[in-house]
Amino acid sequence: MRIDIISVVPDLLTSPFAHSIMKRAREKGLLEVNVHNLRDYTPYRQAQVDDYQFGGGAGMVMMPEPLAILLDKLKSERNYDDVIYMTPDGTMFEQKVANRLSMKENLIIICGHYKGIDDRIRQMYVTMEISIGDYVLSGGELAAAVVVDAIGRLIPGVLNDETSALFDSFQDGLLAPPVYTRPADFRGVKVPDILLCGDPKKIDEWRHEQSLQRTRERRPGLLED
Ligand code: ADE
């Protein structure tokens, strides 16, 4: 999968993909992330990419021309499945959205700043708008990093134990069960006996029961869905 991210603060997007699972995905050639500095594509003087909004009001708006120049360039080079705009008024990002996006070939993600991007870019180019939560970030970069991380780890072959993503929280609509590692007795608190019993069927049943219980207690709304 190839993901092109458009940003005015590209440095914010260096570290999130340089470690751990994302690093491995890139090294294996399963995920290619290209971050583009929008200022490199502006036709305006002094690398201008934003301007005052028509109608007045506080805050700048990202101008359409630099975005269109870069989007046209990328789209002339390959076909993209989606042009995603990160925005608090987008569709809420959930595991099922990540699952769907992980099967795509090429994606563009636009990170907004200031008051956001000129609406004509949304009308003319954007095919999907994503919010990562009901709060406002100072830019779309951190939100884009969240989305790329959630998608990237789902690409087949990225996780060592391919089945492990199947047992993530939300993957079956439930929260994940509790997990334990050594020592079996930590400062007097013991690992549940059932996990040491060696019977995979019993362990699966216990985990499922724990998932249900956690979901009932913490996120009962998930069970209604
Ligand atoms: N940009 C600013 N806030 C955001 C949010 N909550 N989700 C996605 N993009 C954003």
Short mmCIF file of N, CA, C and O in Angstrom, two decimals, residues 22 43 47 56 68 73 85 100 115 134 140 149 165 177 180 208 220:
data_model
loop_
_atom_site.label_atom_id
_atom_site.label_comp_id
_atom_site.label_asym_id
_atom_site.label_seq_id
_atom_site.Cartn_x
_atom_site.Cartn_y
_atom_site.Cartn_z
N MET A 22 5.36 0.06 12.26
CA MET A 22 5.32 0.86 11.03
C MET A 22 6.67 0.81 10.31
O MET A 22 6.73 0.73 9.09
N PRO A 43 2.39 28.29 -5.94
CA PRO A 43 2.88 29.22 -6.96
C PRO A 43 3.05 30.63 -6.38
O PRO A 43 3.48 31.53 -7.09
N ALA A 47 6.35 31.20 -0.24
CA ALA A 47 5.80 29.88 0.09
C ALA A 47 4.43 29.96 0.75
O ALA A 47 4.07 29.13 1.60
N GLY A 56 -14.84 37.48 6.07
CA GLY A 56 -14.28 37.91 7.34
C GLY A 56 -14.27 36.82 8.38
O GLY A 56 -14.75 35.71 8.16
N ALA A 68 -4.37 21.88 -5.18
CA ALA A 68 -4.78 21.33 -6.48
C ALA A 68 -3.56 20.96 -7.31
O ALA A 68 -3.55 19.91 -7.99
N LYS A 73 -0.77 16.50 -9.61
CA LYS A 73 0.50 15.83 -9.90
C LYS A 73 0.43 14.37 -9.44
O LYS A 73 0.72 13.45 -10.23
N TYR A 85 -9.53 13.61 3.68
CA TYR A 85 -9.25 14.87 4.36
C TYR A 85 -9.48 14.68 5.85
O TYR A 85 -10.56 14.24 6.26
N ARG A 100 -11.44 -1.53 6.30
CA ARG A 100 -11.77 -1.28 4.89
C ARG A 100 -10.60 -0.59 4.18
O ARG A 100 -10.21 -0.98 3.09
N LYS A 115 -7.90 27.29 9.78
CA LYS A 115 -9.35 27.07 9.77
C LYS A 115 -9.75 25.90 8.87
O LYS A 115 -10.92 25.60 8.72
N ASP A 134 -14.13 13.66 18.81
CA ASP A 134 -14.81 14.95 18.98
C ASP A 134 -13.98 15.91 19.80
O ASP A 134 -14.32 16.24 20.94
N GLY A 140 -4.07 18.41 11.11
CA GLY A 140 -4.49 17.04 10.81
C GLY A 140 -3.37 16.01 10.91
O GLY A 140 -3.63 14.81 10.78
N ASP A 149 -1.29 4.46 11.18
CA ASP A 149 -0.86 3.40 12.09
C ASP A 149 -1.92 2.30 12.17
O ASP A 149 -1.63 1.11 12.05
N ALA A 165 -3.98 -9.53 14.96
CA ALA A 165 -4.90 -8.41 14.75
C ALA A 165 -6.35 -8.84 14.91
O ALA A 165 -7.22 -8.04 15.25
N PRO A 177 -9.81 -9.02 25.89
CA PRO A 177 -9.73 -9.53 27.26
C PRO A 177 -8.41 -9.10 27.92
O PRO A 177 -7.50 -8.67 27.23
N TYR A 180 -1.76 -11.32 30.38
CA TYR A 180 -0.75 -11.47 31.44
C TYR A 180 0.52 -12.07 30.86
O TYR A 180 0.47 -12.80 29.88
N HIS A 208 -13.27 -15.09 25.84
CA HIS A 208 -14.48 -14.54 25.25
C HIS A 208 -15.40 -13.99 26.36
O HIS A 208 -15.97 -12.90 26.23
N PRO A 220 -21.03 -0.50 26.89
CA PRO A 220 -22.25 -1.27 26.60
C PRO A 220 -22.84 -0.95 25.22
O PRO A 220 -23.47 -1.81 24.61
#
